[in-house]
Short mmCIF file of C-alpha atoms and ligand atoms in Angstrom, two decimals:
data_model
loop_
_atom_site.label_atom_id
_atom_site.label_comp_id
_atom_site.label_asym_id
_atom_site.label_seq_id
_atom_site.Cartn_x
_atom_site.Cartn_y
_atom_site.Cartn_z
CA UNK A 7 45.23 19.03 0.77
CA UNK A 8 42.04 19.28 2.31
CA UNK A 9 39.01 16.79 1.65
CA UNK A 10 35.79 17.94 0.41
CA UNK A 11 33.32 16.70 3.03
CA UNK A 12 30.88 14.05 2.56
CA UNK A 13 27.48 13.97 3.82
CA UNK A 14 26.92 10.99 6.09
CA UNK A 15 23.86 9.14 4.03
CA UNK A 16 20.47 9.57 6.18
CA UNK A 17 18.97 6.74 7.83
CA UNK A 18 16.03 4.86 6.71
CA UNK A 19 13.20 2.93 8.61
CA UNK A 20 10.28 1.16 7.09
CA UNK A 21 7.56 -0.17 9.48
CA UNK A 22 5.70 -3.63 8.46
CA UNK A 23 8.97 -4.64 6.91
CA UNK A 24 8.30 -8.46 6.93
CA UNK A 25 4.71 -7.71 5.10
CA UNK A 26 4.47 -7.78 1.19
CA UNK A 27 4.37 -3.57 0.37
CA UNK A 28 7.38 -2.90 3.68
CA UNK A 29 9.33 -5.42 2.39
CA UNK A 30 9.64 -4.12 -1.06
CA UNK A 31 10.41 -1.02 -0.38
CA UNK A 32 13.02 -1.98 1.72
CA UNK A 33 13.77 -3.02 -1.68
CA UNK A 34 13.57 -0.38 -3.55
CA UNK A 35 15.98 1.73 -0.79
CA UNK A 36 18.47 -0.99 -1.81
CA UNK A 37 18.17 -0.94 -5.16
CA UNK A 38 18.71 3.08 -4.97
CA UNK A 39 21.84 2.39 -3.48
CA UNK A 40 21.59 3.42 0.26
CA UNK A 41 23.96 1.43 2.02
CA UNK A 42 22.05 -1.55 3.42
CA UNK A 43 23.45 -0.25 7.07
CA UNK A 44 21.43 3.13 6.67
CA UNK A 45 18.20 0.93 6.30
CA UNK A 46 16.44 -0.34 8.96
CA UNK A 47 13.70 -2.52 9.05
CA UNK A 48 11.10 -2.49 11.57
CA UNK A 49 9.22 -5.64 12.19
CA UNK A 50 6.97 -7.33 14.90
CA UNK A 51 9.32 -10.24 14.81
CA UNK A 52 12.85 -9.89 14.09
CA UNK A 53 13.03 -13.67 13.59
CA UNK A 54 10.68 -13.31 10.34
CA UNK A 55 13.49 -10.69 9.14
CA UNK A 56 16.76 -13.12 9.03
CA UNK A 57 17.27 -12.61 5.46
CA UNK A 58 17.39 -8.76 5.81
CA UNK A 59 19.93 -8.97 8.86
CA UNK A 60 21.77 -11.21 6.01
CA UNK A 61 21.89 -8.17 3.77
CA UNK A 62 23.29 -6.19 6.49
CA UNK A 63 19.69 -4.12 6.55
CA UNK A 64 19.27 -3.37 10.49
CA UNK A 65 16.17 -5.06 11.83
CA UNK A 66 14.24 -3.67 14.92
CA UNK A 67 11.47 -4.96 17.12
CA UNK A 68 8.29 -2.19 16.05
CA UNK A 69 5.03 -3.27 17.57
CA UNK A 70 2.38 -0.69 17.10
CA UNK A 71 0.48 -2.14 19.78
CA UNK A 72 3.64 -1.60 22.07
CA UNK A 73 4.62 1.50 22.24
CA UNK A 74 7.98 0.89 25.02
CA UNK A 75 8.98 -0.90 21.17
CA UNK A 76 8.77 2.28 19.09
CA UNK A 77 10.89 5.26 20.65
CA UNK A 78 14.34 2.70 20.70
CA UNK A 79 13.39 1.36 16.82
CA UNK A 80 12.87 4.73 15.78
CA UNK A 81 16.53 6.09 17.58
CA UNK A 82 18.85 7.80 15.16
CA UNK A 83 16.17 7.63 12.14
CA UNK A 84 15.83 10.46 9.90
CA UNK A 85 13.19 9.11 7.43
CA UNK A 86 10.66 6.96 8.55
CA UNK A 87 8.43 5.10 6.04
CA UNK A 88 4.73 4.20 7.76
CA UNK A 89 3.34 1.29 6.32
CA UNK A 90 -0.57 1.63 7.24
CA UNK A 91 -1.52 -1.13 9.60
CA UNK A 92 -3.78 -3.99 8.34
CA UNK A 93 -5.68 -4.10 11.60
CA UNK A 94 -8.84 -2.08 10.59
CA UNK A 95 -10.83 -0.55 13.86
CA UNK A 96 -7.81 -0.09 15.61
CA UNK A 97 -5.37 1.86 12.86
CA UNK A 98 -5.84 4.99 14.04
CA UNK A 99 -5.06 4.25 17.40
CA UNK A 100 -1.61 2.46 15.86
CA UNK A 101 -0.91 4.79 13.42
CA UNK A 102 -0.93 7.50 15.99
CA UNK A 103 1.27 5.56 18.60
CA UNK A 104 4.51 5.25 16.00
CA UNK A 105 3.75 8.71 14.99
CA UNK A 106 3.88 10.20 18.30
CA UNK A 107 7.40 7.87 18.74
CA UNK A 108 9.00 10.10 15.75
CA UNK A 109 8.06 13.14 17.35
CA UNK A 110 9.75 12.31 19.63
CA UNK A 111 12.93 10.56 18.52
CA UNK A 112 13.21 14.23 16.32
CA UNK A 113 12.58 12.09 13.15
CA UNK A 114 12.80 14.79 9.90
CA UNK A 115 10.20 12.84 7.44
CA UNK A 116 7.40 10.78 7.82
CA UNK A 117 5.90 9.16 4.55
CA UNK A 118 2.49 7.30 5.35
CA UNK A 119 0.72 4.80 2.77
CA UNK A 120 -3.15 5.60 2.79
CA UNK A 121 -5.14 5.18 0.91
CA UNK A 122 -6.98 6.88 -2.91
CA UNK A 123 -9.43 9.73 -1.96
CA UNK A 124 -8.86 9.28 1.54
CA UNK A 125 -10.64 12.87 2.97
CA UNK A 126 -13.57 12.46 0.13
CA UNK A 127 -14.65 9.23 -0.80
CA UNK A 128 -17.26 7.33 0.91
CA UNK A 129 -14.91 3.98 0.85
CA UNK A 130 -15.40 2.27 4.33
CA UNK A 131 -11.74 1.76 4.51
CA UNK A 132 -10.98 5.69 4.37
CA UNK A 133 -11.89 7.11 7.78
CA UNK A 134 -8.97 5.34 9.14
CA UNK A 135 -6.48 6.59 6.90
CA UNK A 136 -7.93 10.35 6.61
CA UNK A 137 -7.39 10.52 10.42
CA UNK A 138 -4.33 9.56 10.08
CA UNK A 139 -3.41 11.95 7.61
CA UNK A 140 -4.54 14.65 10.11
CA UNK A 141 -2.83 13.28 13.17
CA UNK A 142 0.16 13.10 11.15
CA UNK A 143 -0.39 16.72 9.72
CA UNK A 144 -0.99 17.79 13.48
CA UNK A 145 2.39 16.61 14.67
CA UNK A 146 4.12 19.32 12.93
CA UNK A 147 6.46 16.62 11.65
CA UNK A 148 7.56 16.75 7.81
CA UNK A 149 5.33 14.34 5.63
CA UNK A 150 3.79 13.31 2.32
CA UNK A 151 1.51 10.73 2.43
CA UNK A 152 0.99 7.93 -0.37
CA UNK A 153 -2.49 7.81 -1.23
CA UNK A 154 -2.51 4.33 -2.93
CA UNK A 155 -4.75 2.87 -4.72
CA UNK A 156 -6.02 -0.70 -4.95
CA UNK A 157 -3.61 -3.05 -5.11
CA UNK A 158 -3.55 -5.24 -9.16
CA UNK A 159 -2.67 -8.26 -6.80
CA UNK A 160 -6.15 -8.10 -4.94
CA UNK A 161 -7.24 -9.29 -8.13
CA UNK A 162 -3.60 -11.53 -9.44
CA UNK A 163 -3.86 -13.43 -6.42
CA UNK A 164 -7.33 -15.40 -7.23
CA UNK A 165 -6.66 -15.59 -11.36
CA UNK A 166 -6.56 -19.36 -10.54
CA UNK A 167 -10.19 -18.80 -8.70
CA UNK A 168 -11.38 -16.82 -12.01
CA UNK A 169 -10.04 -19.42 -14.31
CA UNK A 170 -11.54 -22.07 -12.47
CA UNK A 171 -15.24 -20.51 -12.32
CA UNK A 172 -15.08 -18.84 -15.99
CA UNK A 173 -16.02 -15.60 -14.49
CA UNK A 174 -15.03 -13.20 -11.84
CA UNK A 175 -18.44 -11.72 -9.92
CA UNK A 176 -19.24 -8.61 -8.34
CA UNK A 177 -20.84 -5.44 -7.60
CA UNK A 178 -18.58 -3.10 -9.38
CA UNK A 179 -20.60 -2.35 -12.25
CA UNK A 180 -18.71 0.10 -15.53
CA UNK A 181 -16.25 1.99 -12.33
CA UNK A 182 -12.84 2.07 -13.43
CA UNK A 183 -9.97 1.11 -11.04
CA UNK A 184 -6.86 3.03 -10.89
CA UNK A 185 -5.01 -0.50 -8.92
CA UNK A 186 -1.14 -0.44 -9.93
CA UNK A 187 1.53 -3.48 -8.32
CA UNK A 188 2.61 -3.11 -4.87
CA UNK A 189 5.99 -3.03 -5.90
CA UNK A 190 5.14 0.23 -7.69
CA UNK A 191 3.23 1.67 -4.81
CA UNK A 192 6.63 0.80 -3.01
CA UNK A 193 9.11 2.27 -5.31
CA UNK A 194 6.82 5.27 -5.56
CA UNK A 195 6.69 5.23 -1.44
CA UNK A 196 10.55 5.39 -1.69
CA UNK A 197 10.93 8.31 -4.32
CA UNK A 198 9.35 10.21 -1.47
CA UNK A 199 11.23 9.26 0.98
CA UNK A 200 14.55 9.57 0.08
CA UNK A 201 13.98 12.08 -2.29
CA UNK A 202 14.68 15.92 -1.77
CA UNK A 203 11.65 16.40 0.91
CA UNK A 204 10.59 19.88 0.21
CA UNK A 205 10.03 18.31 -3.76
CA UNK A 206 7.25 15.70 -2.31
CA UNK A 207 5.24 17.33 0.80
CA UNK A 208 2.20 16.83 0.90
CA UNK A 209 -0.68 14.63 -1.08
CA UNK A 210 -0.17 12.34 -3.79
CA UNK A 211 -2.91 10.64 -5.49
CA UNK A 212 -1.57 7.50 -6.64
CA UNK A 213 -2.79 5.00 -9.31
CA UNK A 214 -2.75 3.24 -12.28
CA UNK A 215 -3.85 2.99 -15.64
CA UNK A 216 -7.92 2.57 -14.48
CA UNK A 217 -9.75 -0.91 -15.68
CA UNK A 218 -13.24 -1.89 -15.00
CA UNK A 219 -14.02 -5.72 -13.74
CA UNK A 220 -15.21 -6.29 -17.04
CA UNK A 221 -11.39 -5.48 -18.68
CA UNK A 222 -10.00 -7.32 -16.47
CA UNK A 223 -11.63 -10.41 -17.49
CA UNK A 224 -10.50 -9.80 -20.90
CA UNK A 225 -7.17 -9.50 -19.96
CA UNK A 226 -7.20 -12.49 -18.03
CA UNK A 227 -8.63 -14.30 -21.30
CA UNK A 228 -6.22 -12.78 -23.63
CA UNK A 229 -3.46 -14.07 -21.06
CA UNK A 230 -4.50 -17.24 -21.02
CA UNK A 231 -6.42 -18.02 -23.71
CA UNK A 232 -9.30 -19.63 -21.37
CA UNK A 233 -12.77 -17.41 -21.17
CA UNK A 234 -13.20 -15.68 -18.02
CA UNK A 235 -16.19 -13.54 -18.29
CA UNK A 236 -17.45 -10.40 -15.32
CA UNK A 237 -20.85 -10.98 -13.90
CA UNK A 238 -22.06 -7.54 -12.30
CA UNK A 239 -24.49 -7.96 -9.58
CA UNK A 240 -26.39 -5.63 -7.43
CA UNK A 241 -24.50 -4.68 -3.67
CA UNK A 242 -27.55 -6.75 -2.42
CA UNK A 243 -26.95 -9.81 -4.77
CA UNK A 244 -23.35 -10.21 -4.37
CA UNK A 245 -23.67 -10.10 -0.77
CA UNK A 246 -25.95 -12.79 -0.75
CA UNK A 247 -23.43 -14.85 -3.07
CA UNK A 248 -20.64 -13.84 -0.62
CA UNK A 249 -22.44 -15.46 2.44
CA UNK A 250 -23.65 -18.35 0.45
CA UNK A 251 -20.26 -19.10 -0.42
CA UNK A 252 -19.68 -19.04 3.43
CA UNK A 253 -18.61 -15.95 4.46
CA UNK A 254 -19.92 -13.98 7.48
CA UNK A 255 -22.82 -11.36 6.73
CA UNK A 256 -20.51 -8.38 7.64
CA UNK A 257 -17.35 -9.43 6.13
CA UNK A 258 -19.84 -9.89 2.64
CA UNK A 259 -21.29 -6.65 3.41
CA UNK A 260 -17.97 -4.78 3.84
CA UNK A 261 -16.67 -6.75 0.46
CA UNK A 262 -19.16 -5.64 -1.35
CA UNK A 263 -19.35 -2.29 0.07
CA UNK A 264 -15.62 -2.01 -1.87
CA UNK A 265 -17.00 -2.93 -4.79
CA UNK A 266 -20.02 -0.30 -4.81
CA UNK A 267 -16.84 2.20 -3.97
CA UNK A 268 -15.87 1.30 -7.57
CA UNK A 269 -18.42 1.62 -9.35
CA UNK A 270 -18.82 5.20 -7.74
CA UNK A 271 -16.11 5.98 -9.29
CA UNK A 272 -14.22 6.29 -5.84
CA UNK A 273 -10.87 4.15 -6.59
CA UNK A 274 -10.15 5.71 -9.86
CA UNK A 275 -7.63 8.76 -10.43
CA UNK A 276 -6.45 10.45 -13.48
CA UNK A 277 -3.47 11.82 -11.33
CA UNK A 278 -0.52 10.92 -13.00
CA UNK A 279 1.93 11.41 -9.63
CA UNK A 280 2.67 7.90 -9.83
CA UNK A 281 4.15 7.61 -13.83
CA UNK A 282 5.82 10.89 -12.39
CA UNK A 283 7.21 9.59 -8.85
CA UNK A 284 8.16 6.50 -10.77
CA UNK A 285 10.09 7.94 -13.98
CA UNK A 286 8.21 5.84 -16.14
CA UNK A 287 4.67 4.02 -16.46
CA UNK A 288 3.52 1.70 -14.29
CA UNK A 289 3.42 -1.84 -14.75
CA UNK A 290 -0.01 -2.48 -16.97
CA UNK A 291 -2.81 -5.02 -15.80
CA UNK A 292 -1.62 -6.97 -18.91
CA UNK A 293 2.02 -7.18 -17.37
CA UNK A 294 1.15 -8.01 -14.00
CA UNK A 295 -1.35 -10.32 -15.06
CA UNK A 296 0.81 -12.30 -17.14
CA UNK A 297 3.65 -12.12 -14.52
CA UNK A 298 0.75 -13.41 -12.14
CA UNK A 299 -0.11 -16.60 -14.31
CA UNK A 300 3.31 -17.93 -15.56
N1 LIG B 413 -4.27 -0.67 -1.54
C1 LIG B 413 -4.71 -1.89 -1.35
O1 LIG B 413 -5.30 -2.54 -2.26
C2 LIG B 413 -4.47 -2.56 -0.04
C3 LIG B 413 -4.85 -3.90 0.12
C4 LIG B 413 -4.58 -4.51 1.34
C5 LIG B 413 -4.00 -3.79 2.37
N2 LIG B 413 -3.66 -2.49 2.19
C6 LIG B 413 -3.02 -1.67 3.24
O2 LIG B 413 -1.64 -1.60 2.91
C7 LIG B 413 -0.85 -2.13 3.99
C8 LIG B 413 0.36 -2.85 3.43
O3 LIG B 413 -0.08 -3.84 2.54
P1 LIG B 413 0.64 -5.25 2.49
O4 LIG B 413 0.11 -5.95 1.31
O5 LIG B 413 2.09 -5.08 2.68
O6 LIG B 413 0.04 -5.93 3.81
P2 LIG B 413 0.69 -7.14 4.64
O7 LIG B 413 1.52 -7.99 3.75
O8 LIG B 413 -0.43 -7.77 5.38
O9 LIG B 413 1.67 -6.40 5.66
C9 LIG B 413 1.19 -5.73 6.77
C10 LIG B 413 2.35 -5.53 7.69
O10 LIG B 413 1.86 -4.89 8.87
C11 LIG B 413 2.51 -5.52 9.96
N3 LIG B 413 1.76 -5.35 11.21
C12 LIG B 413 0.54 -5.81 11.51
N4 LIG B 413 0.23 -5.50 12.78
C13 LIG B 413 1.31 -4.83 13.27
C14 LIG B 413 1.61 -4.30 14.53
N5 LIG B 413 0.76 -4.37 15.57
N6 LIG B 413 2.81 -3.68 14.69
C15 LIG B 413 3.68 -3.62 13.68
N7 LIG B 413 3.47 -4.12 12.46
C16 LIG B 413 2.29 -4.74 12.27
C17 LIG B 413 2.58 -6.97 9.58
O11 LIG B 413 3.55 -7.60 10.39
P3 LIG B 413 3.82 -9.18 10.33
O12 LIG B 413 4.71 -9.37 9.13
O13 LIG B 413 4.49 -9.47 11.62
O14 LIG B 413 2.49 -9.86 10.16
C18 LIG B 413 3.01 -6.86 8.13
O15 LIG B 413 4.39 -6.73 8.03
C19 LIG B 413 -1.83 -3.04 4.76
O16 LIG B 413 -1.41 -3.19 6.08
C20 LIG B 413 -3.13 -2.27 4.62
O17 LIG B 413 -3.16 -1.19 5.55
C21 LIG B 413 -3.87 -1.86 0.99
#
């Protein structure tokens, strides 16, 4: 009696696996039950990476400033998760080095986290990614591309800060912000990964239920019952604050220069790919920020 034949699983790489987002999708591949040896986790230093070697996950050296490292991490990978590099100035230059490795290693999908609006928004971080996008579109390889939107835990991460001052302060004025958990973004990343691939070329506009500065400093009172109020200043007054507070005039400038993003309107989508990509909603600012405080 003859077998039916089985199709070997695909193989999986994610790149910045040791960093918050790479790391949980590595996750979420997991979790969707491909075997731990058809995942592979590329990471500057394997030594950061023990505990997915423990998991039998296979870890590879991937520097994006060294190429020799990309062509034998990327060997015998069909689907190859880009997580966009944190190095600003220098992304493109990165991005285009590990794309140019899965030419050539013949890999069959490419799935590259950029970010909301990238090819029309005037967002200071979006040049980067949109030329990334069209590198990657040039290479002829398969791809979607994850256009992600701000992450909630840009904001989770300094509750303590908010609670502390009473207020959270900025330049964001009545924009909404479409920011959903990285571990959504991730799961989301994965759906189009190791999905069916002709389903998910292309685009995807990815966000979450939008909030203005203002809600979330409800939501942080309602949370924890101690008043945080939003103070909305002008780009030129919170920059000020920013460098009085110590930090270097560009680094203020480009901070607030986010911020003025928002309140143009420029991080917030009504696209609901990610409640679709997901199967269900994404976690809420009231859900993250609780999960943030206890
Ligand atoms: N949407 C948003 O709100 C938002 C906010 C912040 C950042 N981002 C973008 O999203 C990306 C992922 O976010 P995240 O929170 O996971 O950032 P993260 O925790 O800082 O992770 C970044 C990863 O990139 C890796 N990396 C840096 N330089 C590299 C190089 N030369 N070669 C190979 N890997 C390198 C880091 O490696 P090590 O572990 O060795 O350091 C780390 O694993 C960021 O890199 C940034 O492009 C988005």
């Amino acid at each position: 009696m003859s077998e039916t034949p089985t199709m070997p699983a695909p193989s999986f790489a994610v790149t910045g696996a040791t960093g918050h987002l790479g790391r949980l999708a590595v996750d979420a591949l997991l979790r969707r039950g491909i075997p731990a040896g058809n995942v592979f986790a590329l990471v500057r230093d394997p030594a950061r990476a023990e505990d997915l070697a423990e998991l039998g996950v296979g870890v590879r050296e991937a520097d994006y400033d060294r190429p020799d490292t990309l062509g034998p991490a990327l060997e015998g990978i069909e689907r190859l998760l880009l997580v966009s590099s944190p190095t600003t100035g220098d992304r493109v230059r990165q991005h285009t080095a590990v794309i140019e490795a899965a030419n050539a290693a013949d890999v069959g999908h490419v799935v590259y986290t950029s970010v909301i609006h990238a090819d029309e928004t005037e967002l200071l971080l979006a040049p980067e990614h949109a030329a990334t996008e069209d590198v990657l579109q040039g290479s002829g390889l398969p791809f979607a591309v994850a256009r992600n939107g701000w992450y909630i835990e840009n904001y989770t991460a300094r509750i303590s800060e908010f609670l502390e001052r009473g207020e959270i302060v900025g330049a964001a004025g009545e924009g909404r912000i479409s920011a959903a958990t990285r571990a959504d973004y991730a799961e989301a990343a994965v759906t189009l990964l190791a999905g069916d691939i002709t389903d998910y070329q292309g685009y995807w506009e990815l966000g979450g239920p939008s909030f203005t500065l203002a809600d979330l400093a409800a939501t942080i009172t309602e949370v924890t019952g101690t008043q945080v109020s939003y103070r909305d200043l002008s780009g030129e007054d919170f920059t000020a604050l920013l460098t009085e507070t110590g930090m270097d005039a560009d680094t203020a400038g480009f901070v607030a220069s986010l911020d003025l993003s928002a309140a143009r309107g420029e991080l917030q989508t009504d696209s609901p790919a990610l409640e679709n990509l997901l199967g269900r909603a994404p976690t809420s600012l009231h859900d993250a920020v609780r999960a943030a405080v206890v």
